[in-house]
Amino acid sequence: MLIEYILFSLKSLRQYKLRAFLTVLGVMIGVFSIVAIITIGQGGKELILSELGRGGTNLIVAHSNQIMMETRQDKLDYLTEDQVRAMKRDIPGIEDVAPEYFLSTTMKVRGEHKLIPVLEVPANWFEMWKLDIVRGRIFTEHEVKSSQKVGIIGRDLFNSLFGGSKALGHQDVEVEGTYFRVIGIMTYKLKLGPWDLNNALILPSSALQRLLGADEIYEVLIRAKDGVSVPILKERIKRHLLKLFSDREGWEVTTMDEFIQIVDKVTDIISIVISSIAAISLVVGGIGIMNIMLVTVRERTREVGIRKAVGATRQNILYQFLTESLMLCLFGGIIGIGAAAGVILLIAKVMDLAISLSGGAILLGFTFSYLVGIFFGVYPAHLAARLNPVEALRYE
Amino acid sequence: MLIETEDLTKVYPMGKEGFAALNGISLSIERGEFLAVMGPSGSGKSTLMNIIGCLDSPTSGKYLLEGEDVGAKSDLELAGIRNQKIGFAFQSFNLLPRATLIENVTLPLSYSRVPRRQRAQKAEEILQRVGLETKFNQTPTELSGGEQQRVALARALVNNPVIICADEPTGNLDTATSREIMEMLSELNKDGTTIILVTHDSENASYAKRIITLRDGRIVR
Ligand SMILES: Nc1ncnc2c1ncn2[C@@H]1O[C@H](COP(=O)(O)OP(=O)(O)OP(=O)(O)O)[C@@H](O)[C@H]1O
Ligand SMILES: [Mg+2]
């Protein structure tokens, strides 16, 4: 009998294709959102957390968040290399410190001038951050001290500059008139905004700074000693900096745990927002389904009468209309899941993220379509089943 | 006795008292009968027919079909009776306008336990019997009134019913086509099917072996 219901429904749905498609949009959007958030929410969050947490949770970042206009001074509060070294000595509990200079330079990539992020770090930074070096090596303490002109380049930038396959050792990149020999290639799975390490350059600490005649540090990466409480160390660093900058609160100190919490919170908020959209779409879509099914039942009152006259039971009629609303919803669900799969594929490709549609997400998408189809289809189907055959046959 | 009714009434809610469309109908119909029900418009002919056809239930009174009390039956059982024992033909044909003739005729079979493969075959046989073998895949809207009524008869016959309930089946047809339909009903009756025919037309009624006349919900003759 199920096959009959499906055949009858298909036949009837074929008669109002456009109307069906329009009504099913809400379910489509709802299922799309559900599948998309499950996948991106889970996959993306795990990825962000694993990349952020790659250096371990005993990392602390101290960085300046001053804005020139707000400070009443002619210069922002910055640290010098000596002051950074002094932090390790003066603050108990610090295992290691590494200044991070963020710069940028323009470079001709495939005939186009591009702004390339440049990160300058000491050799110990790699140990702290545990960056993936896919080919070559990181620079040594000695190379940093002796201002060797070497650098590590992001994989994407290397490929665009030199093509992928060539052996390392004889490629130079020109930065502000100076040539740096490429000694390593790195990757980073997160591509967030302009600071995409796959398209960046990492140079030995102060290689460029010195070239540009500046020695201003606005960000420091700190590793706590094993067994030291990270939050307590954070407070110590904060106090140290306040003392250094005469109680001006221009620097912020954030532990890796706090970063992870922020990501957690942000992804949670995004999840809640998208879930709400999904829920609203599903309800609105469901009401749409109910509406179209009420119209369908009314339009086909006579058909119900005929079917009952030739032997359809109430249950037969109920199931027939339920099947129809279910098929509508499953149809919407399939399109929604398909669209989500497409978008996820696109995001994965564009952002080079390792996320893909999971069976669980697909199952959930179908479950929601099914539930909406049943929940909002049962009342119209019930009305149809309850029709008095004599009156239904007389209906014009 | 195939059909026995005892003091059937049908009261529609209207005003204080309600309106009695049937007012104490006691009637017996034997297997193989050809009964014509006549009477002026509004006398309750269709109401009676719908109750006999198990489409409607009486307000009071008893209806025995093949000795069984129809009033005690569930929706499921009534649907089964309509499916297996009764075939309907209406003045307005009541075919599914967008379904093909085959689909229309197989409709009762999809509610009985006939295997799918046999259905189309059965429908084709019956459509052949009513002379529509060239139009299997057309829709009713492409047919003449007489042809549509023949499709309706084919649908009524497809489950080999005991009774054919025909409510003014020729009401929308011209004299010649009416005669064709009446001949068909007559043939069916000769083959043993009980026919109950509601009609205004005395020529149609002349095909019947017995005629009853209703007035104001009572049998007057
Ligand atoms: N659902 C209803 N509600 C109220 N009154 C009804 C209803 N159905 C039928 N009636 C009334 O019951 C009476 C009998 O109706 P019925 O259809 O049985 O007449 P009929 O003899 O078949 O007439 P016709 O020859 O015109 O078809 C009519 O007066 C009609 O108005
Ligand atoms: Mg009538």
Short mmCIF file of N, CA and C in Angstrom, two decimals, chain B residues 47-204:
data_model
loop_
_atom_site.label_atom_id
_atom_site.label_comp_id
_atom_site.label_asym_id
_atom_site.label_seq_id
_atom_site.Cartn_x
_atom_site.Cartn_y
_atom_site.Cartn_z
N THR B 47 -30.87 9.63 -0.60
CA THR B 47 -30.57 9.36 0.80
C THR B 47 -30.66 7.86 1.08
N LEU B 48 -31.73 7.24 0.58
CA LEU B 48 -31.91 5.81 0.78
C LEU B 48 -30.79 5.02 0.09
N MET B 49 -30.51 5.44 -1.14
CA MET B 49 -29.46 4.75 -1.91
C MET B 49 -28.12 4.81 -1.19
N ASN B 50 -27.78 5.98 -0.63
CA ASN B 50 -26.50 6.13 0.05
C ASN B 50 -26.42 5.25 1.30
N ILE B 51 -27.56 5.09 1.97
CA ILE B 51 -27.56 4.23 3.16
C ILE B 51 -27.40 2.77 2.74
N ILE B 52 -28.15 2.38 1.70
CA ILE B 52 -28.02 1.00 1.21
C ILE B 52 -26.59 0.73 0.73
N GLY B 53 -25.97 1.76 0.12
CA GLY B 53 -24.60 1.60 -0.38
C GLY B 53 -23.53 1.75 0.70
N CYS B 54 -23.95 1.90 1.97
CA CYS B 54 -23.03 2.01 3.10
C CYS B 54 -22.13 3.26 3.02
N LEU B 55 -22.59 4.28 2.26
CA LEU B 55 -21.86 5.55 2.24
C LEU B 55 -22.32 6.42 3.39
N ASP B 56 -23.53 6.16 3.87
CA ASP B 56 -24.15 7.00 4.88
C ASP B 56 -24.81 6.07 5.90
N SER B 57 -25.07 6.60 7.08
CA SER B 57 -25.73 5.75 8.07
C SER B 57 -27.07 6.37 8.46
N PRO B 58 -28.05 5.53 8.75
CA PRO B 58 -29.37 6.06 9.11
C PRO B 58 -29.37 6.66 10.50
N THR B 59 -30.33 7.56 10.78
CA THR B 59 -30.47 8.11 12.12
C THR B 59 -31.02 7.04 13.06
N SER B 60 -31.98 6.26 12.55
CA SER B 60 -32.47 5.14 13.34
C SER B 60 -32.96 4.05 12.40
N GLY B 61 -33.29 2.91 12.95
CA GLY B 61 -33.74 1.80 12.12
C GLY B 61 -32.64 0.78 11.92
N LYS B 62 -33.00 -0.29 11.26
CA LYS B 62 -32.07 -1.40 11.11
C LYS B 62 -31.81 -1.68 9.65
N TYR B 63 -30.56 -1.99 9.34
CA TYR B 63 -30.21 -2.34 7.96
C TYR B 63 -29.38 -3.62 8.00
N LEU B 64 -29.95 -4.69 7.44
CA LEU B 64 -29.21 -5.95 7.35
C LEU B 64 -28.78 -6.18 5.91
N LEU B 65 -27.47 -6.39 5.74
CA LEU B 65 -26.95 -6.71 4.41
C LEU B 65 -26.40 -8.13 4.47
N GLU B 66 -26.94 -9.00 3.64
CA GLU B 66 -26.61 -10.43 3.70
C GLU B 66 -26.73 -10.94 5.13
N GLY B 67 -27.77 -10.47 5.81
CA GLY B 67 -28.07 -10.94 7.15
C GLY B 67 -27.25 -10.29 8.26
N GLU B 68 -26.31 -9.41 7.88
CA GLU B 68 -25.47 -8.81 8.91
C GLU B 68 -25.87 -7.36 9.17
N ASP B 69 -25.82 -6.99 10.44
CA ASP B 69 -26.25 -5.65 10.84
C ASP B 69 -25.17 -4.62 10.46
N VAL B 70 -25.50 -3.80 9.50
CA VAL B 70 -24.54 -2.80 9.01
C VAL B 70 -24.27 -1.73 10.07
N GLY B 71 -25.29 -1.44 10.87
CA GLY B 71 -25.14 -0.41 11.90
C GLY B 71 -24.05 -0.73 12.91
N ALA B 72 -23.73 -2.03 13.05
CA ALA B 72 -22.74 -2.42 14.06
C ALA B 72 -21.33 -2.46 13.49
N LYS B 73 -21.18 -2.08 12.23
CA LYS B 73 -19.87 -2.24 11.59
C LYS B 73 -18.99 -1.01 11.76
N SER B 74 -17.68 -1.28 11.78
CA SER B 74 -16.71 -0.19 11.93
C SER B 74 -16.44 0.46 10.57
N ASP B 75 -15.74 1.59 10.62
CA ASP B 75 -15.37 2.29 9.38
C ASP B 75 -14.62 1.36 8.45
N LEU B 76 -13.72 0.59 9.06
CA LEU B 76 -12.90 -0.33 8.28
C LEU B 76 -13.76 -1.37 7.56
N GLU B 77 -14.73 -1.92 8.29
CA GLU B 77 -15.59 -2.95 7.71
C GLU B 77 -16.50 -2.36 6.63
N LEU B 78 -17.01 -1.14 6.90
CA LEU B 78 -17.89 -0.50 5.91
C LEU B 78 -17.13 -0.23 4.62
N ALA B 79 -15.86 0.24 4.78
CA ALA B 79 -15.04 0.49 3.59
C ALA B 79 -14.85 -0.81 2.82
N GLY B 80 -14.65 -1.89 3.56
CA GLY B 80 -14.49 -3.20 2.93
C GLY B 80 -15.74 -3.61 2.17
N ILE B 81 -16.91 -3.34 2.76
CA ILE B 81 -18.17 -3.67 2.08
C ILE B 81 -18.30 -2.86 0.79
N ARG B 82 -18.02 -1.56 0.88
CA ARG B 82 -18.11 -0.71 -0.32
C ARG B 82 -17.15 -1.20 -1.39
N ASN B 83 -16.01 -1.64 -0.93
CA ASN B 83 -14.99 -2.08 -1.87
C ASN B 83 -15.35 -3.40 -2.54
N GLN B 84 -15.88 -4.34 -1.76
CA GLN B 84 -16.06 -5.70 -2.26
C GLN B 84 -17.46 -6.00 -2.78
N LYS B 85 -18.48 -5.41 -2.14
CA LYS B 85 -19.84 -5.86 -2.41
C LYS B 85 -20.67 -4.87 -3.21
N ILE B 86 -20.23 -3.61 -3.24
CA ILE B 86 -21.08 -2.58 -3.83
C ILE B 86 -20.33 -1.83 -4.92
N GLY B 87 -21.05 -1.59 -6.02
CA GLY B 87 -20.50 -0.75 -7.07
C GLY B 87 -21.43 0.43 -7.29
N PHE B 88 -20.85 1.64 -7.40
CA PHE B 88 -21.69 2.83 -7.55
C PHE B 88 -21.64 3.38 -8.97
N ALA B 89 -22.77 3.91 -9.40
CA ALA B 89 -22.79 4.72 -10.62
C ALA B 89 -23.61 5.96 -10.31
N PHE B 90 -23.02 7.12 -10.53
CA PHE B 90 -23.69 8.38 -10.17
C PHE B 90 -24.07 9.15 -11.43
N GLN B 91 -25.00 10.06 -11.24
CA GLN B 91 -25.42 10.92 -12.34
C GLN B 91 -24.21 11.70 -12.89
N SER B 92 -23.35 12.17 -11.97
CA SER B 92 -22.21 12.99 -12.41
C SER B 92 -20.93 12.16 -12.55
N PHE B 93 -21.07 10.86 -12.73
CA PHE B 93 -19.98 9.91 -13.03
C PHE B 93 -18.96 9.76 -11.91
N ASN B 94 -18.49 10.90 -11.34
CA ASN B 94 -17.51 10.83 -10.25
C ASN B 94 -16.27 10.01 -10.58
N LEU B 95 -15.65 10.37 -11.71
CA LEU B 95 -14.37 9.77 -12.06
C LEU B 95 -13.27 10.74 -11.64
N LEU B 96 -12.05 10.24 -11.47
CA LEU B 96 -10.92 11.14 -11.20
C LEU B 96 -10.52 11.78 -12.54
N PRO B 97 -10.70 13.08 -12.67
CA PRO B 97 -10.59 13.70 -14.01
C PRO B 97 -9.20 13.61 -14.60
N ARG B 98 -8.15 13.57 -13.76
CA ARG B 98 -6.79 13.61 -14.31
C ARG B 98 -6.14 12.23 -14.39
N ALA B 99 -6.88 11.23 -13.94
CA ALA B 99 -6.32 9.88 -14.00
C ALA B 99 -6.79 9.21 -15.29
N THR B 100 -5.99 8.29 -15.80
CA THR B 100 -6.39 7.59 -17.02
C THR B 100 -7.53 6.63 -16.71
N LEU B 101 -8.15 6.10 -17.77
CA LEU B 101 -9.24 5.15 -17.58
C LEU B 101 -8.75 3.95 -16.77
N ILE B 102 -7.55 3.46 -17.14
CA ILE B 102 -7.00 2.31 -16.41
C ILE B 102 -6.86 2.66 -14.92
N GLU B 103 -6.30 3.84 -14.66
CA GLU B 103 -6.11 4.23 -13.25
C GLU B 103 -7.44 4.37 -12.52
N ASN B 104 -8.44 4.92 -13.22
CA ASN B 104 -9.75 5.05 -12.60
C ASN B 104 -10.34 3.69 -12.27
N VAL B 105 -10.20 2.77 -13.19
CA VAL B 105 -10.83 1.46 -12.98
C VAL B 105 -10.06 0.63 -11.96
N THR B 106 -8.73 0.85 -11.88
CA THR B 106 -7.95 0.06 -10.90
C THR B 106 -8.09 0.61 -9.48
N LEU B 107 -8.69 1.83 -9.36
CA LEU B 107 -8.76 2.45 -8.03
C LEU B 107 -9.34 1.52 -6.95
N PRO B 108 -10.49 0.88 -7.19
CA PRO B 108 -11.01 -0.02 -6.14
C PRO B 108 -10.06 -1.17 -5.84
N LEU B 109 -9.31 -1.61 -6.87
CA LEU B 109 -8.39 -2.74 -6.68
C LEU B 109 -7.23 -2.36 -5.77
N SER B 110 -6.85 -1.07 -5.79
CA SER B 110 -5.73 -0.67 -4.95
C SER B 110 -6.13 -0.66 -3.47
N TYR B 111 -7.43 -0.68 -3.20
CA TYR B 111 -7.88 -0.77 -1.80
C TYR B 111 -8.28 -2.20 -1.42
N SER B 112 -8.12 -3.15 -2.36
CA SER B 112 -8.33 -4.55 -1.98
C SER B 112 -6.99 -5.26 -2.15
N ARG B 113 -6.97 -6.53 -1.87
CA ARG B 113 -5.66 -7.18 -1.87
C ARG B 113 -5.30 -7.80 -3.21
N VAL B 114 -5.65 -7.13 -4.26
CA VAL B 114 -5.32 -7.66 -5.59
C VAL B 114 -3.86 -7.32 -5.89
N PRO B 115 -3.04 -8.32 -6.25
CA PRO B 115 -1.64 -8.05 -6.57
C PRO B 115 -1.53 -7.03 -7.71
N ARG B 116 -0.53 -6.17 -7.58
CA ARG B 116 -0.40 -5.07 -8.51
C ARG B 116 -0.41 -5.52 -9.97
N ARG B 117 0.25 -6.63 -10.25
CA ARG B 117 0.38 -7.04 -11.65
C ARG B 117 -0.96 -7.40 -12.28
N GLN B 118 -1.87 -7.94 -11.44
CA GLN B 118 -3.17 -8.34 -11.98
C GLN B 118 -4.12 -7.18 -12.19
N ARG B 119 -3.82 -6.06 -11.55
CA ARG B 119 -4.79 -4.96 -11.56
C ARG B 119 -5.06 -4.42 -12.95
N ALA B 120 -3.98 -4.02 -13.64
CA ALA B 120 -4.15 -3.42 -14.96
C ALA B 120 -4.83 -4.41 -15.90
N GLN B 121 -4.44 -5.66 -15.76
CA GLN B 121 -5.02 -6.70 -16.62
C GLN B 121 -6.53 -6.79 -16.40
N LYS B 122 -6.90 -6.77 -15.13
CA LYS B 122 -8.31 -6.86 -14.78
C LYS B 122 -9.07 -5.64 -15.31
N ALA B 123 -8.45 -4.46 -15.13
CA ALA B 123 -9.08 -3.23 -15.58
C ALA B 123 -9.27 -3.25 -17.09
N GLU B 124 -8.25 -3.75 -17.79
CA GLU B 124 -8.35 -3.81 -19.25
C GLU B 124 -9.49 -4.72 -19.68
N GLU B 125 -9.62 -5.87 -19.02
CA GLU B 125 -10.71 -6.79 -19.34
C GLU B 125 -12.06 -6.11 -19.21
N ILE B 126 -12.25 -5.43 -18.07
CA ILE B 126 -13.55 -4.82 -17.81
C ILE B 126 -13.81 -3.68 -18.79
N LEU B 127 -12.77 -2.87 -19.06
CA LEU B 127 -12.95 -1.77 -20.01
C LEU B 127 -13.32 -2.31 -21.39
N GLN B 128 -12.74 -3.47 -21.72
CA GLN B 128 -13.08 -4.12 -22.98
C GLN B 128 -14.56 -4.49 -22.99
N ARG B 129 -15.00 -5.02 -21.85
CA ARG B 129 -16.39 -5.46 -21.75
C ARG B 129 -17.36 -4.31 -21.97
N VAL B 130 -16.97 -3.07 -21.55
CA VAL B 130 -17.88 -1.94 -21.74
C VAL B 130 -17.54 -1.19 -23.03
N GLY B 131 -16.68 -1.77 -23.85
CA GLY B 131 -16.44 -1.23 -25.19
C GLY B 131 -15.50 -0.05 -25.26
N LEU B 132 -14.53 0.03 -24.32
CA LEU B 132 -13.61 1.17 -24.34
C LEU B 132 -12.16 0.72 -24.55
N GLU B 133 -11.99 -0.39 -25.27
CA GLU B 133 -10.66 -0.98 -25.38
C GLU B 133 -9.64 -0.07 -26.09
N THR B 134 -10.13 0.94 -26.82
CA THR B 134 -9.16 1.79 -27.55
C THR B 134 -8.75 3.01 -26.74
N LYS B 135 -9.28 3.16 -25.53
CA LYS B 135 -9.06 4.43 -24.82
C LYS B 135 -8.42 4.25 -23.45
N PHE B 136 -7.74 3.15 -23.24
CA PHE B 136 -7.18 2.82 -21.93
C PHE B 136 -6.44 3.99 -21.26
N ASN B 137 -5.64 4.69 -22.04
CA ASN B 137 -4.77 5.70 -21.42
C ASN B 137 -5.24 7.13 -21.60
N GLN B 138 -6.52 7.26 -22.02
CA GLN B 138 -7.07 8.60 -22.08
C GLN B 138 -7.63 8.97 -20.71
N THR B 139 -7.92 10.26 -20.54
CA THR B 139 -8.52 10.68 -19.27
C THR B 139 -10.01 10.93 -19.49
N PRO B 140 -10.82 10.87 -18.43
CA PRO B 140 -12.27 11.01 -18.57
C PRO B 140 -12.68 12.30 -19.28
N THR B 141 -11.87 13.38 -19.09
CA THR B 141 -12.25 14.66 -19.71
C THR B 141 -12.26 14.57 -21.23
N GLU B 142 -11.59 13.55 -21.77
CA GLU B 142 -11.56 13.42 -23.23
C GLU B 142 -12.71 12.56 -23.77
N LEU B 143 -13.59 12.12 -22.86
CA LEU B 143 -14.65 11.19 -23.27
C LEU B 143 -16.01 11.85 -23.28
N SER B 144 -16.94 11.24 -24.00
CA SER B 144 -18.33 11.70 -23.98
C SER B 144 -18.98 11.26 -22.68
N GLY B 145 -20.14 11.82 -22.40
CA GLY B 145 -20.85 11.46 -21.17
C GLY B 145 -21.15 9.97 -21.10
N GLY B 146 -21.61 9.42 -22.20
CA GLY B 146 -21.93 7.99 -22.23
C GLY B 146 -20.70 7.14 -21.96
N GLU B 147 -19.59 7.56 -22.55
CA GLU B 147 -18.35 6.81 -22.34
C GLU B 147 -17.90 6.92 -20.88
N GLN B 148 -18.06 8.12 -20.32
CA GLN B 148 -17.66 8.30 -18.92
C GLN B 148 -18.49 7.40 -18.01
N GLN B 149 -19.81 7.31 -18.31
CA GLN B 149 -20.63 6.46 -17.46
C GLN B 149 -20.24 5.00 -17.61
N ARG B 150 -19.77 4.64 -18.81
CA ARG B 150 -19.31 3.26 -19.00
C ARG B 150 -18.03 2.99 -18.19
N VAL B 151 -17.16 4.01 -18.12
CA VAL B 151 -15.97 3.87 -17.28
C VAL B 151 -16.39 3.69 -15.82
N ALA B 152 -17.38 4.50 -15.40
CA ALA B 152 -17.85 4.40 -14.02
C ALA B 152 -18.42 3.01 -13.76
N LEU B 153 -19.14 2.48 -14.74
CA LEU B 153 -19.67 1.12 -14.59
C LEU B 153 -18.54 0.10 -14.51
N ALA B 154 -17.52 0.31 -15.36
CA ALA B 154 -16.37 -0.60 -15.33
C ALA B 154 -15.74 -0.58 -13.95
N ARG B 155 -15.58 0.63 -13.39
CA ARG B 155 -14.99 0.76 -12.06
C ARG B 155 -15.89 0.06 -11.02
N ALA B 156 -17.22 0.22 -11.19
CA ALA B 156 -18.14 -0.41 -10.24
C ALA B 156 -18.05 -1.92 -10.31
N LEU B 157 -17.71 -2.44 -11.50
CA LEU B 157 -17.75 -3.89 -11.71
C LEU B 157 -16.45 -4.59 -11.38
N VAL B 158 -15.38 -3.83 -11.27
CA VAL B 158 -14.06 -4.44 -11.29
C VAL B 158 -13.82 -5.40 -10.12
N ASN B 159 -14.53 -5.20 -9.02
CA ASN B 159 -14.37 -6.10 -7.87
C ASN B 159 -15.50 -7.12 -7.77
N ASN B 160 -16.24 -7.33 -8.89
CA ASN B 160 -17.38 -8.26 -8.90
C ASN B 160 -18.34 -8.03 -7.74
N PRO B 161 -19.03 -6.88 -7.73
CA PRO B 161 -19.88 -6.56 -6.58
C PRO B 161 -21.16 -7.39 -6.58
N VAL B 162 -21.80 -7.44 -5.41
CA VAL B 162 -23.09 -8.12 -5.30
C VAL B 162 -24.20 -7.17 -5.76
N ILE B 163 -24.01 -5.89 -5.44
CA ILE B 163 -25.05 -4.90 -5.72
C ILE B 163 -24.46 -3.76 -6.53
N ILE B 164 -25.21 -3.30 -7.53
CA ILE B 164 -24.86 -2.05 -8.21
C ILE B 164 -25.88 -1.00 -7.79
N CYS B 165 -25.37 0.09 -7.19
CA CYS B 165 -26.23 1.20 -6.81
C CYS B 165 -26.08 2.29 -7.86
N ALA B 166 -27.11 2.49 -8.66
CA ALA B 166 -27.02 3.47 -9.74
C ALA B 166 -28.00 4.60 -9.46
N ASP B 167 -27.46 5.79 -9.15
CA ASP B 167 -28.31 6.93 -8.79
C ASP B 167 -28.44 7.85 -10.00
N GLU B 168 -29.54 7.73 -10.68
CA GLU B 168 -29.81 8.46 -11.92
C GLU B 168 -28.62 8.41 -12.87
N PRO B 169 -28.19 7.23 -13.25
CA PRO B 169 -26.97 7.11 -14.06
C PRO B 169 -27.13 7.72 -15.45
N THR B 170 -28.36 7.91 -15.89
CA THR B 170 -28.56 8.44 -17.23
C THR B 170 -29.02 9.88 -17.19
N GLY B 171 -28.97 10.48 -16.02
CA GLY B 171 -29.48 11.84 -15.84
C GLY B 171 -28.80 12.86 -16.73
N ASN B 172 -27.55 12.62 -17.08
CA ASN B 172 -26.83 13.59 -17.90
C ASN B 172 -26.67 13.11 -19.34
N LEU B 173 -27.42 12.08 -19.72
CA LEU B 173 -27.19 11.48 -21.04
C LEU B 173 -28.42 11.64 -21.93
N ASP B 174 -28.19 11.57 -23.24
CA ASP B 174 -29.34 11.64 -24.16
C ASP B 174 -30.03 10.28 -24.23
N THR B 175 -31.17 10.23 -24.93
CA THR B 175 -32.00 9.03 -24.91
C THR B 175 -31.26 7.80 -25.43
N ALA B 176 -30.55 7.99 -26.53
CA ALA B 176 -29.88 6.83 -27.13
C ALA B 176 -28.82 6.27 -26.19
N THR B 177 -27.98 7.16 -25.63
CA THR B 177 -26.92 6.71 -24.72
C THR B 177 -27.52 6.16 -23.45
N SER B 178 -28.61 6.75 -23.00
CA SER B 178 -29.29 6.23 -21.81
C SER B 178 -29.67 4.79 -22.04
N ARG B 179 -30.21 4.53 -23.22
CA ARG B 179 -30.63 3.17 -23.53
C ARG B 179 -29.45 2.21 -23.47
N GLU B 180 -28.31 2.62 -24.01
CA GLU B 180 -27.11 1.78 -23.96
C GLU B 180 -26.75 1.41 -22.52
N ILE B 181 -26.76 2.44 -21.67
CA ILE B 181 -26.41 2.20 -20.27
C ILE B 181 -27.42 1.27 -19.63
N MET B 182 -28.72 1.51 -19.92
CA MET B 182 -29.76 0.67 -19.33
C MET B 182 -29.63 -0.78 -19.81
N GLU B 183 -29.27 -0.94 -21.08
CA GLU B 183 -29.06 -2.30 -21.61
C GLU B 183 -27.94 -2.99 -20.85
N MET B 184 -26.91 -2.22 -20.60
CA MET B 184 -25.77 -2.79 -19.86
C MET B 184 -26.17 -3.24 -18.47
N LEU B 185 -26.92 -2.37 -17.79
CA LEU B 185 -27.37 -2.73 -16.43
C LEU B 185 -28.23 -3.99 -16.50
N SER B 186 -29.08 -4.05 -17.52
CA SER B 186 -29.96 -5.19 -17.71
C SER B 186 -29.15 -6.47 -17.90
N GLU B 187 -28.09 -6.37 -18.72
CA GLU B 187 -27.19 -7.51 -18.95
C GLU B 187 -26.57 -7.99 -17.64
N LEU B 188 -26.09 -7.02 -16.89
CA LEU B 188 -25.45 -7.33 -15.61
C LEU B 188 -26.42 -8.06 -14.70
N ASN B 189 -27.67 -7.56 -14.70
CA ASN B 189 -28.68 -8.17 -13.86
C ASN B 189 -28.95 -9.61 -14.29
N LYS B 190 -28.94 -9.82 -15.61
CA LYS B 190 -29.15 -11.18 -16.11
C LYS B 190 -28.04 -12.11 -15.64
N ASP B 191 -26.83 -11.53 -15.50
CA ASP B 191 -25.70 -12.33 -15.02
C ASP B 191 -25.73 -12.54 -13.51
N GLY B 192 -26.75 -11.96 -12.85
CA GLY B 192 -26.91 -12.25 -11.42
C GLY B 192 -26.64 -11.10 -10.48
N THR B 193 -26.19 -9.96 -10.99
CA THR B 193 -25.92 -8.83 -10.10
C THR B 193 -27.22 -8.13 -9.73
N THR B 194 -27.35 -7.84 -8.46
CA THR B 194 -28.51 -7.10 -7.99
C THR B 194 -28.35 -5.64 -8.38
N ILE B 195 -29.40 -5.06 -8.96
CA ILE B 195 -29.31 -3.67 -9.39
C ILE B 195 -30.34 -2.84 -8.64
N ILE B 196 -29.90 -1.74 -8.07
CA ILE B 196 -30.84 -0.78 -7.50
C ILE B 196 -30.66 0.52 -8.29
N LEU B 197 -31.73 0.95 -8.93
CA LEU B 197 -31.65 2.09 -9.83
C LEU B 197 -32.57 3.20 -9.36
N VAL B 198 -32.00 4.37 -9.14
CA VAL B 198 -32.83 5.54 -8.85
C VAL B 198 -33.06 6.25 -10.17
N THR B 199 -34.31 6.50 -10.48
CA THR B 199 -34.56 7.19 -11.76
C THR B 199 -35.85 7.99 -11.72
N HIS B 200 -35.90 9.00 -12.57
CA HIS B 200 -37.11 9.78 -12.77
C HIS B 200 -37.87 9.29 -13.99
N ASP B 201 -37.17 8.50 -14.77
CA ASP B 201 -37.63 8.19 -16.12
C ASP B 201 -38.37 6.86 -16.14
N SER B 202 -39.62 6.87 -16.58
CA SER B 202 -40.41 5.64 -16.53
C SER B 202 -39.92 4.64 -17.57
N GLU B 203 -39.29 5.13 -18.65
CA GLU B 203 -38.75 4.19 -19.63
C GLU B 203 -37.61 3.40 -19.02
N ASN B 204 -36.71 4.12 -18.27
CA ASN B 204 -35.63 3.44 -17.57
C ASN B 204 -36.19 2.45 -16.56
#
